[in-house]
Short mmCIF file of C-alpha atoms and ligand atoms in Angstrom, two decimals:
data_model
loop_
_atom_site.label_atom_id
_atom_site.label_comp_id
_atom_site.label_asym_id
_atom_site.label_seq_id
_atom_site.Cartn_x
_atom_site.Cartn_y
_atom_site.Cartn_z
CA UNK A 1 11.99 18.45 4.61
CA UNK A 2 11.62 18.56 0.81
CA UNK A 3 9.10 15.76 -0.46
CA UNK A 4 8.33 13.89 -3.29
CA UNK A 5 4.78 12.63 -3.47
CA UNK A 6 4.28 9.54 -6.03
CA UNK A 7 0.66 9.13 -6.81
CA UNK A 8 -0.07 12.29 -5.23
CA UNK A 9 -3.45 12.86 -6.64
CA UNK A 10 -5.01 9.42 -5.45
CA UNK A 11 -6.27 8.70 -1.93
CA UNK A 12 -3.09 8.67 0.16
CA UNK A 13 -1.57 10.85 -2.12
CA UNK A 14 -4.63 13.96 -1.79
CA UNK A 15 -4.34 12.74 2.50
CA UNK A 16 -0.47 13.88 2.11
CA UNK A 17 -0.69 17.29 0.67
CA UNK A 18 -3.31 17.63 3.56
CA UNK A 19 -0.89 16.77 6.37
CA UNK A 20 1.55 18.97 4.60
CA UNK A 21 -0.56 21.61 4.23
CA UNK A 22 -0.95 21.80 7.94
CA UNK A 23 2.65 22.15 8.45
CA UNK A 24 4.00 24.56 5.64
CA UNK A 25 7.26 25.60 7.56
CA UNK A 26 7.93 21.78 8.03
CA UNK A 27 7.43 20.66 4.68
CA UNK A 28 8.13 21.58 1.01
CA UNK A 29 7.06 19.95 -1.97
CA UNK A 30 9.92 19.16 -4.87
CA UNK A 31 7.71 16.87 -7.39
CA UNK A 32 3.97 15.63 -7.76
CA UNK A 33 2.79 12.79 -9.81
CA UNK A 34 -0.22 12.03 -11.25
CA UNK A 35 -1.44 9.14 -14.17
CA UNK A 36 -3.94 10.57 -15.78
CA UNK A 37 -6.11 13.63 -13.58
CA UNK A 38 -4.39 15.89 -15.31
CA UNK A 39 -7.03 18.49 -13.39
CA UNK A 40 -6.43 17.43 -9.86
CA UNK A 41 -2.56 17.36 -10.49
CA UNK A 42 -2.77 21.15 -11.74
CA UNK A 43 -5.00 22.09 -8.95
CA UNK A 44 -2.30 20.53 -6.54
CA UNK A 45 0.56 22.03 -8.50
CA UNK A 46 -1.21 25.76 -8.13
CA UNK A 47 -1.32 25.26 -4.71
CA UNK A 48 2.21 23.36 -3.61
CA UNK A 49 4.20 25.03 -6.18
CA UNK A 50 6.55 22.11 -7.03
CA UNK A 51 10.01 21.96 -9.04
CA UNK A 52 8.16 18.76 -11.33
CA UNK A 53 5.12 17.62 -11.96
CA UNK A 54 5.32 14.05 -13.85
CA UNK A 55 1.86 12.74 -15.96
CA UNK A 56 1.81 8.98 -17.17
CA UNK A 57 1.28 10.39 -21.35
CA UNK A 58 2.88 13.21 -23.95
CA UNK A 59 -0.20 14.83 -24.86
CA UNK A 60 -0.93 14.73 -21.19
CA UNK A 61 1.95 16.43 -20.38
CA UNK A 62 1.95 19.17 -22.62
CA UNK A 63 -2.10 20.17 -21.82
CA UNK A 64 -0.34 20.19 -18.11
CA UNK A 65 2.29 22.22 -19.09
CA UNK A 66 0.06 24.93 -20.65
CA UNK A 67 -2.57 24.65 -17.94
CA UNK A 68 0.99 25.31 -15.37
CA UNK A 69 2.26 28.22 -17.82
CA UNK A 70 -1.24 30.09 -17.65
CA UNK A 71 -1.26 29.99 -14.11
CA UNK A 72 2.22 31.68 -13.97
CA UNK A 73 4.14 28.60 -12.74
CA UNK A 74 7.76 27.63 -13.38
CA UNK A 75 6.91 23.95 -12.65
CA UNK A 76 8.75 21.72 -15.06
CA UNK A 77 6.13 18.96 -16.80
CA UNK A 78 7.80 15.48 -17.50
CA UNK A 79 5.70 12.28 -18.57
CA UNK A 80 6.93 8.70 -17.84
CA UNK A 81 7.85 5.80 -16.53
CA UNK A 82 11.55 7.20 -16.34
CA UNK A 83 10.77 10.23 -15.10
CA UNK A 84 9.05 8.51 -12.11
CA UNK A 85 12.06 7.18 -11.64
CA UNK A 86 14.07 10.61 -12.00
CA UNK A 87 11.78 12.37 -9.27
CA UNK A 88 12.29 9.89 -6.76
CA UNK A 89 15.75 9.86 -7.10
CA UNK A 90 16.33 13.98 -7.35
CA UNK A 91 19.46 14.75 -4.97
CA UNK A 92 17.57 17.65 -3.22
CA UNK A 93 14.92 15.75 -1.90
CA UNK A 94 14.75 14.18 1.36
CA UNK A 95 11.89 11.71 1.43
CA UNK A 96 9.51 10.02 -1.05
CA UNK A 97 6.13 9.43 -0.18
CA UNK A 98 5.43 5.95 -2.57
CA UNK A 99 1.99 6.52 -3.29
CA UNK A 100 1.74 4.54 -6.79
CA UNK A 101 -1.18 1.75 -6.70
CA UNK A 102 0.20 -1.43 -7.90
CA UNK A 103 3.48 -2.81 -9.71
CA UNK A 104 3.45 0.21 -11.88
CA UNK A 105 4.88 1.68 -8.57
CA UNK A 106 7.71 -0.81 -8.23
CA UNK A 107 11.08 0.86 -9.80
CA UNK A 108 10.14 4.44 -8.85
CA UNK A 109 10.00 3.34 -5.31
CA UNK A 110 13.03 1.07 -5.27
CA UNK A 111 14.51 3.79 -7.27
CA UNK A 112 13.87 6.25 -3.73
CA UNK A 113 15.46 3.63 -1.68
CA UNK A 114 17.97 3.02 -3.86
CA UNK A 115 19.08 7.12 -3.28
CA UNK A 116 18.73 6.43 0.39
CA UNK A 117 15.92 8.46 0.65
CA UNK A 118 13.55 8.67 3.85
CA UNK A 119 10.65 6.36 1.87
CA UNK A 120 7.21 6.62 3.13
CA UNK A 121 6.20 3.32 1.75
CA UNK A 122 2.30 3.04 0.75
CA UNK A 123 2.82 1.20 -2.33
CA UNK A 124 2.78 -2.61 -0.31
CA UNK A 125 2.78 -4.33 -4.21
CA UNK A 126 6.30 -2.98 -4.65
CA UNK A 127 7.47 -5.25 -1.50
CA UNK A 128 5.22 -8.17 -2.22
CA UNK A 129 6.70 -8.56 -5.37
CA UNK A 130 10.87 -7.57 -4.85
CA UNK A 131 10.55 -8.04 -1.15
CA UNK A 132 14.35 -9.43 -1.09
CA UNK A 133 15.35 -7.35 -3.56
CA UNK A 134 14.34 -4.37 -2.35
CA UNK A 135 15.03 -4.64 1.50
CA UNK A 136 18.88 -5.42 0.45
CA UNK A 137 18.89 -2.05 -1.50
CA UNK A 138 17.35 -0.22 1.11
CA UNK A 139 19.37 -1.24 3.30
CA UNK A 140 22.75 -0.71 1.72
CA UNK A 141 21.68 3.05 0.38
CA UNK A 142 21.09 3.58 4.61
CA UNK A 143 17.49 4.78 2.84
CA UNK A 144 14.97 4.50 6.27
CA UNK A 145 11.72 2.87 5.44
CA UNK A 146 8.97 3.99 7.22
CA UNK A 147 5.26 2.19 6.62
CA UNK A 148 2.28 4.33 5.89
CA UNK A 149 0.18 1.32 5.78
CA UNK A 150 -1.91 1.58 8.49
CA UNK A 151 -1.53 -2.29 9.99
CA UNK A 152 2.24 -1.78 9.73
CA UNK A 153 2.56 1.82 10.69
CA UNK A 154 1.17 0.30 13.88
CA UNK A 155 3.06 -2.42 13.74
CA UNK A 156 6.42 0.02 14.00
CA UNK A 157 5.02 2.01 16.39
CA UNK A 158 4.65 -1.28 18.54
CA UNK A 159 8.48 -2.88 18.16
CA UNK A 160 10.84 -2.26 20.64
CA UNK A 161 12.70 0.92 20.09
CA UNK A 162 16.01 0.46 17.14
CA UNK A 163 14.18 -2.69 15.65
CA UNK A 164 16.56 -4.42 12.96
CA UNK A 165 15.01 -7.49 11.60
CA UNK A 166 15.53 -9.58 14.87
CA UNK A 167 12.55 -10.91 16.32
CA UNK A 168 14.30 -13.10 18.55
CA UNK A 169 16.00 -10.83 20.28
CA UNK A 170 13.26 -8.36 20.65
CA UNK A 171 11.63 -11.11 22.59
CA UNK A 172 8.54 -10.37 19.88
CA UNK A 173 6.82 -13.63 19.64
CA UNK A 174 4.23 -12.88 17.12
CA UNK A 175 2.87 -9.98 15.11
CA UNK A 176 -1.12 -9.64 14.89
CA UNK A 177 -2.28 -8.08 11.67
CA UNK A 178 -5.99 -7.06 12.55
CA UNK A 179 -8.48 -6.82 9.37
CA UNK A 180 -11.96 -5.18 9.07
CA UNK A 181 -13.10 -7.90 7.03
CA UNK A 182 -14.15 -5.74 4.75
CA UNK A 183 -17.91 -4.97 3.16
CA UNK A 184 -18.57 -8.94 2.78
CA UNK A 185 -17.81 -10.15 6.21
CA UNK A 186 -21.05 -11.15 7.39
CA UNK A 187 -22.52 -11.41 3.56
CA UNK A 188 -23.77 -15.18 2.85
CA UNK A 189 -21.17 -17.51 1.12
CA UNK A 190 -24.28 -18.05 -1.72
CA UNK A 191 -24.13 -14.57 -2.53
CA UNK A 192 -20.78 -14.05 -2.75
CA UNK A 193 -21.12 -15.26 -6.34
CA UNK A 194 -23.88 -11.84 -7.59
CA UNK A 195 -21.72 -8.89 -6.13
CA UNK A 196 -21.18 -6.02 -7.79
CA UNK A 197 -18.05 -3.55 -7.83
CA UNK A 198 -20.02 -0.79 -6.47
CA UNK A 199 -20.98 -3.32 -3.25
CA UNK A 200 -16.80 -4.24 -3.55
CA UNK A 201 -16.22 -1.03 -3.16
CA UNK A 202 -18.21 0.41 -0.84
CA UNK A 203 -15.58 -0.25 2.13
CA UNK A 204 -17.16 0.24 5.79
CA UNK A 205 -14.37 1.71 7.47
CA UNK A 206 -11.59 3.16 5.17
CA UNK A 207 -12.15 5.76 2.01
CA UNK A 208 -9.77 3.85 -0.75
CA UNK A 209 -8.50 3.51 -4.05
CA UNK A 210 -10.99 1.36 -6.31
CA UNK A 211 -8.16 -1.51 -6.58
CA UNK A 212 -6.99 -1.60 -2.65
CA UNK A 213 -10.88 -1.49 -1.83
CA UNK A 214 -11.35 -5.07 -3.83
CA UNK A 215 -8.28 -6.38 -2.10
CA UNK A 216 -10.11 -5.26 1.30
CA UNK A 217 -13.55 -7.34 -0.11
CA UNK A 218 -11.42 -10.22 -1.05
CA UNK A 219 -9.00 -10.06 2.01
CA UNK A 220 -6.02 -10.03 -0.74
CA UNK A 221 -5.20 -6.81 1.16
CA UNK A 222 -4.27 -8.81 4.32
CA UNK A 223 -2.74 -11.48 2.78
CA UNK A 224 -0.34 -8.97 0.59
CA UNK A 225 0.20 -7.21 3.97
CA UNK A 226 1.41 -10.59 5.56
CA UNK A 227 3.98 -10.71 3.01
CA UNK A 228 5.20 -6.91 3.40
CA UNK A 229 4.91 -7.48 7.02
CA UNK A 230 7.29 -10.42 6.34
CA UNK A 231 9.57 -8.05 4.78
CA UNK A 232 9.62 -4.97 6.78
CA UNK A 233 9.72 -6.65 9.85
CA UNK A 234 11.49 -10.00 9.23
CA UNK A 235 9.08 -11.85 10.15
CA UNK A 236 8.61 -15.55 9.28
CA UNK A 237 4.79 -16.58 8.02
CA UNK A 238 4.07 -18.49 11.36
CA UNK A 239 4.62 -15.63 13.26
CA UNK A 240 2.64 -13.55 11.32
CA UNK A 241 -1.38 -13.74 12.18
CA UNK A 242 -4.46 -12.23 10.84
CA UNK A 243 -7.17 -11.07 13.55
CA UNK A 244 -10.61 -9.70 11.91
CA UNK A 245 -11.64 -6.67 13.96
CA UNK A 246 -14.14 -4.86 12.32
CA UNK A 247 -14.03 -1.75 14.29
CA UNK A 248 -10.38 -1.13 12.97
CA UNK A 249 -9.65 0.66 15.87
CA UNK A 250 -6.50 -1.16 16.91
CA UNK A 251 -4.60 -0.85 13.60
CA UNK A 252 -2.39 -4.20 15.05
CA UNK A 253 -0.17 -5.44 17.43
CA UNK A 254 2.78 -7.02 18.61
CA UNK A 255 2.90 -9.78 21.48
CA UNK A 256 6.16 -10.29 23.37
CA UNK A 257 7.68 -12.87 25.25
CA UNK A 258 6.94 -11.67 28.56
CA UNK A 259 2.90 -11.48 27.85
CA UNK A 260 2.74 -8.36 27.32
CA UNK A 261 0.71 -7.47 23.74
CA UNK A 262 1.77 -3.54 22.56
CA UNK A 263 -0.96 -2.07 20.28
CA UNK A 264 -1.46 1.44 18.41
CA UNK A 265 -5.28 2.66 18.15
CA UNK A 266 -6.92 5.65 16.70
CA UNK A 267 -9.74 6.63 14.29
CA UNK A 268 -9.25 4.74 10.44
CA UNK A 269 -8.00 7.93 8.42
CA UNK A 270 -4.76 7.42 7.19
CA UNK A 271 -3.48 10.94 7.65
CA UNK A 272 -2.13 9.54 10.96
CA UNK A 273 0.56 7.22 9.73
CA UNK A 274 1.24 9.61 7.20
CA UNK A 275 2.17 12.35 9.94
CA UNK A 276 3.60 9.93 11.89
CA UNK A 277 5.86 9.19 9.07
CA UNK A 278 6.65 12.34 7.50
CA UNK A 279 7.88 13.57 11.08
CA UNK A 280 9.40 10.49 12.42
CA UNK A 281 10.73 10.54 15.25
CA UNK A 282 8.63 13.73 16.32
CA UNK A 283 5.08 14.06 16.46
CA UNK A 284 2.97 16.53 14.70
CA UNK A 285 -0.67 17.13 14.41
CA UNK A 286 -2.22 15.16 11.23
CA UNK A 287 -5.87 16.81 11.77
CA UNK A 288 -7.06 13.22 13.13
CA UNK A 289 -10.04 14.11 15.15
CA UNK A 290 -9.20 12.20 18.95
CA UNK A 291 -10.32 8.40 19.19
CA UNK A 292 -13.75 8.90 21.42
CA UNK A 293 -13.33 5.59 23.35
CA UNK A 294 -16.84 5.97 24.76
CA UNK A 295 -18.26 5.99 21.17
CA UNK A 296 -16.31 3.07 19.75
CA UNK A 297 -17.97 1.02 23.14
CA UNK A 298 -16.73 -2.09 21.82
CA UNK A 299 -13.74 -4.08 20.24
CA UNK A 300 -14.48 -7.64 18.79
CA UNK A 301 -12.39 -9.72 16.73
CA UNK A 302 -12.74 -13.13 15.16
CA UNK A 303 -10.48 -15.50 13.27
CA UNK A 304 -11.08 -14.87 9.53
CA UNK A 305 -12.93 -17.92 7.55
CA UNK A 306 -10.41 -19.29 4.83
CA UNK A 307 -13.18 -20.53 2.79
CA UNK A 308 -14.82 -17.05 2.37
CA UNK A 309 -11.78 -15.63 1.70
CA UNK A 310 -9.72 -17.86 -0.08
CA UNK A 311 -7.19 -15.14 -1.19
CA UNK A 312 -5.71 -14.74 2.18
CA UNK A 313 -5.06 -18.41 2.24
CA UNK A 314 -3.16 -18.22 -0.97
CA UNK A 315 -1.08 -15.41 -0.25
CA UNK A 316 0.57 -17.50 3.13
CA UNK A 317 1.14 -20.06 0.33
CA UNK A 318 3.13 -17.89 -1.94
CA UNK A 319 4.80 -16.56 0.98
CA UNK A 320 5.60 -20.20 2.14
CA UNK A 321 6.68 -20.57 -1.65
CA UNK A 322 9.32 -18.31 -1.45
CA UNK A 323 10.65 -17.26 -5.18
CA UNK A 324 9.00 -16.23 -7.84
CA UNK A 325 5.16 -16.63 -5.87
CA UNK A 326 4.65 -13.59 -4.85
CA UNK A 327 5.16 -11.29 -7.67
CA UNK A 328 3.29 -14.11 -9.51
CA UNK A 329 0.38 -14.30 -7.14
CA UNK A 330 0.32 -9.63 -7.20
CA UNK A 331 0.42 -9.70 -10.85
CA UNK A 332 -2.60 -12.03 -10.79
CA UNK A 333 -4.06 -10.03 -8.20
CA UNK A 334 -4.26 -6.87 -10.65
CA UNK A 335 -5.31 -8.70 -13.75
CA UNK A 336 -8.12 -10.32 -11.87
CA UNK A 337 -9.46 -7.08 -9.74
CA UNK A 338 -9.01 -5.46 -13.07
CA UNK A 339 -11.29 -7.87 -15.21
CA UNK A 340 -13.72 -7.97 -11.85
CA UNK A 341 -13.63 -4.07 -11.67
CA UNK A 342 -14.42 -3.94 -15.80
CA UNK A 343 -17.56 -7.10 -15.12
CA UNK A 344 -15.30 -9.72 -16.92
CA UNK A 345 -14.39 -11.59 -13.62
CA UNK A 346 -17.14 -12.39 -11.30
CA UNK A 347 -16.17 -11.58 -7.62
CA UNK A 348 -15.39 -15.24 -6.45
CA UNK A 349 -13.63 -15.76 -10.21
CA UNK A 350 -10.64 -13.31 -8.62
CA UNK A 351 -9.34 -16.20 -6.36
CA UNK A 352 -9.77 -18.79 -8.64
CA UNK A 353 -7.52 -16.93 -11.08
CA UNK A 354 -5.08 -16.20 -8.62
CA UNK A 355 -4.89 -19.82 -7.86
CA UNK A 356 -4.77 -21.22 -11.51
CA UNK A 357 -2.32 -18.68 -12.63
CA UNK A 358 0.30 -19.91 -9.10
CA UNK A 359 -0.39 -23.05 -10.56
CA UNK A 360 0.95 -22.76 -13.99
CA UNK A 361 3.44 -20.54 -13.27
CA UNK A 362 6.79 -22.35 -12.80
CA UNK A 363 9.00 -21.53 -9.85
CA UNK A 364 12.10 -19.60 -10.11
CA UNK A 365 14.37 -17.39 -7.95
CA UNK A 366 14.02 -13.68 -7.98
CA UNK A 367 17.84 -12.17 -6.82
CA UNK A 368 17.55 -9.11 -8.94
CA UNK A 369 14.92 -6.91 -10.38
CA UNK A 370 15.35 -8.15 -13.93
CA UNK A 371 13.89 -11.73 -12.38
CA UNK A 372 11.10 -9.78 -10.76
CA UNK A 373 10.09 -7.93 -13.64
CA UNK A 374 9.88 -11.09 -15.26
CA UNK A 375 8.05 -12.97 -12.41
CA UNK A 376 5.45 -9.99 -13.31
CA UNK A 377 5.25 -10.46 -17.08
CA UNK A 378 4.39 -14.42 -16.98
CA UNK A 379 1.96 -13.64 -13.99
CA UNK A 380 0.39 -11.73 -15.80
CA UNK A 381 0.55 -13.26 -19.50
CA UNK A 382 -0.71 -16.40 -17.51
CA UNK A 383 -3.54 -14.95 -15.61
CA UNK A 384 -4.80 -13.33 -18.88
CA UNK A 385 -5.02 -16.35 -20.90
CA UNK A 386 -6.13 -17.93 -18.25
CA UNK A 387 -9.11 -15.58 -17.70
CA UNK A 388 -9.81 -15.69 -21.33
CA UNK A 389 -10.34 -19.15 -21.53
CA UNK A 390 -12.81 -18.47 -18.33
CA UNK A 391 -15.39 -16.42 -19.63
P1 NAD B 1 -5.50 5.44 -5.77
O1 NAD B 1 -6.04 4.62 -6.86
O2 NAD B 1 -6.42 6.37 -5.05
O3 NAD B 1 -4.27 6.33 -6.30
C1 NAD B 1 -3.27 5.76 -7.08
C2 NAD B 1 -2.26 6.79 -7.54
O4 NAD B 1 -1.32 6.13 -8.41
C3 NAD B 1 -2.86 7.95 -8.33
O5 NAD B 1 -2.16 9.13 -8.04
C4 NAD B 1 -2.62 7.53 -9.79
O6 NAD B 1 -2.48 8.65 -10.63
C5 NAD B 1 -1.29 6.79 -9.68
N1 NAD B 1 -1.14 5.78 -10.71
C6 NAD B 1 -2.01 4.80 -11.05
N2 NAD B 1 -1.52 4.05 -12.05
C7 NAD B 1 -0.31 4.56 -12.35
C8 NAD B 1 0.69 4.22 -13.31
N3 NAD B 1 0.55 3.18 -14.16
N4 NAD B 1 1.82 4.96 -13.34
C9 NAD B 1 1.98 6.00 -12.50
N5 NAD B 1 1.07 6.36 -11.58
C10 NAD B 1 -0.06 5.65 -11.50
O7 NAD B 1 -4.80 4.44 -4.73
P2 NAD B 1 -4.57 4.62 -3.16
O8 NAD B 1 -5.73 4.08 -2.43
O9 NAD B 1 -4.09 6.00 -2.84
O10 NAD B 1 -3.39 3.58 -2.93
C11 NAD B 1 -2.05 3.87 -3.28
C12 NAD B 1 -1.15 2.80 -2.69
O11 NAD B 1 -1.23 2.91 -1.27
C13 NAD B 1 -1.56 1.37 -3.03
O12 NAD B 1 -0.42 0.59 -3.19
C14 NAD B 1 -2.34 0.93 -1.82
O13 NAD B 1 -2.28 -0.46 -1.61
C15 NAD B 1 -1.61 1.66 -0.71
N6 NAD B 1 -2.44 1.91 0.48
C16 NAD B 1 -3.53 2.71 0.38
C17 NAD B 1 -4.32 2.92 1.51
C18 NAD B 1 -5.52 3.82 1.45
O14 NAD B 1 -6.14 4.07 2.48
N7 NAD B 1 -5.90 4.36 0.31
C19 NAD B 1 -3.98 2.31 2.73
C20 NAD B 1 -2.85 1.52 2.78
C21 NAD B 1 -2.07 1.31 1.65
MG1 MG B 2 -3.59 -1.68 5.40
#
């Protein structure tokens, strides 16, 4: 299977070239991307060989490109947004592995499913904000999406077998989305207000990008995975429900009409939906050590506090919104984790300016990408000036 990685030198993206390392005669690697670790990417390049390796800058590029030439590779260098684009789309590559943090990742991955590619989707922002858009593309390119987030990767694992958007008749009467509550779970509401982005990101159980590991302090994560779980899955928001189990063991689960609840479980390292994705419908080994059952001893779960973490709250209400919300309420999301990450937000400032910008952002439609795009730019010009008049 020849690959594209997207955002191959960040966290999912280094756990991918470690999966595929393990199975060389499997996989090949066609293109790596990288923003700006212009090292990492030509340490990765030395060792995966790729076609194309694509940097965010010029100057970036061409330091690349030397680096590339010294070390005797043929590897072509491109820099862009475009050429994103281009090496998700390249006709000799099977499957994209959408790896991109945030809306920055949004047309190279539609452009994958728009080539009917195999898309190993990572990237949840991309469906959060063109969920409609997106799922209708995918599914007239025949592209099959596969989830690597870990909730959802479970979540597939758990529908019945051919699943195509019809709860109903898969007798599934609700889909359980389970949440480690992150590093603030048990921290008092009063304190909420001092924390720092080193305590943000410090999560207990996963090893994350900087900006998903604020989303997993703030719960944002969950609440954008309710809305791609509404989209993969067709699921409507009341069917959808958040259980905080902060062993993340069970990665979630799927009730059915009959009683019976369907769950996947295994250690938290994401190289196991990434296997379980780049060799769909096989199995291969992902270098997961075995769950130890006996030294987990316990599952617990609890119903997450809306008043801790108001962001969850206001992601069901953009979902309920339908339109324009979503993008809105991700492109507040990143301004505000942004501004919290740089110490110009304070940690409970990130859901108040998620909520002011929903608020004076008017509501439109979103049926094509141009109207998504745009739902982006006024989220975001409204969250900034917003924020500015904040602090
Ligand atoms: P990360 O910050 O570690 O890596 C992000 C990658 O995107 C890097 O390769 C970076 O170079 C690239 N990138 C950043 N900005 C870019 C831009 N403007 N243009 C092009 N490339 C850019 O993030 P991550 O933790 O690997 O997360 C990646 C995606 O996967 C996110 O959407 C995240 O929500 C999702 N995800 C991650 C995990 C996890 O365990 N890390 C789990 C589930 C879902
Ligand atoms: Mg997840």
């Amino acid at each position: 299977m020849k690959l594209t990685i997207l955002g191959a030198t960040g966290s999912i993206g280094v756990s991918t070239l470690d999966v595929v390392a393990r199975h060389p005669e499997r996989f090949e690697v066609v293109a790596l991307t990288g923003h700006r670790q212009v090292e990492v990417l030509a340490e990765q390049c030395r060792r995966f060989r790729p076609a194309y390796a694509v940097v965010g800058a010029a100057d970036d590029a061409l330091r690349l490109a030397r680096m590339l030439r010294d070390a005797g590779l043929a590897t072509e260098v491109l820099h862009g947004a475009e050429a994103l684009v281009q090496v998700a789309s390249l006709p000799e590559v099977d499957a994209v592995m959408a790896a991109i943090v945030g809306a920055a990742g949004l047309s190279p991955t539609l452009a994958a499913a728009r080539a009917g590619k195999r898309v190993l989707l990572a990237n949840k922002e991309a469906l959060v904000m063109a969920g409609a858009v997106f799922m209708s593309e995918a599914r007239q390119a025949g592209a099959l999406l596969l989830p690597i987030d870990s909730e959802h990767n479970a979540v597939f694992q758990s529908m019945p077998h051919n699943y195509a958007g019809d709860m109903a008749r898969g007798a599934v009467r609700r889909i359980l989305l389970t949440a480690s509550g992150g590093p603030f779970r048990n921290t008092p509401l009063a304190a909420l207000t001092e924390v720092t982005p080193e305590q943000a990101v410090a999560h207990p159980n996963w090893v994350m990008g900087r900006k998903i590991s604020v989303d997993s302090a703030t719960m944002m994560n969950k609440g954008l995975e309710v809305i791609e779980a509404h989209w993969l899955f067709n699921a409507p928001a009341d069917s959808i429900e958040v259980v905080i189990h902060p062993q993340s063991v069970i990665h979630s689960l799927v009730d059915y009409a009959d009683g019976s609840v369907l769950a996947q479980l295994g250690n938290p390292d994401m190289r196991t939906p990434i296997a379980h994705a780049l060799a769909w419908p096989e199995r291969i080994d992902s270098g997961v050590a075995p769950l130890d059952l006996f030294a987990v001893a316990q599952l617990n779960f609890e119903r997450p506090d809306l008043a801790r973490f108001p962001c969850l709250d206001l992601a069901y209400r953009a979902l309920r919104a339908e339109g324009n919300a979503a993008a809105v309420l991700n492109a507040a999301n990143e301004i505000a984790v942004s501004a919290f990450l740089d110490r110009r937000l304070s940690f409970l400032g990130i859901a108040d300016l998620i909520a002011a910008t929903l608020d004076a952002v008017p509501q439109a439609a979103v049926p094509d990408l141009a109207a998504v795009l745009e739902a982006d730019r006024q989220g975001r010009a409204a969250a900034l000036d917003i924020l500015s008049r904040m602090s």
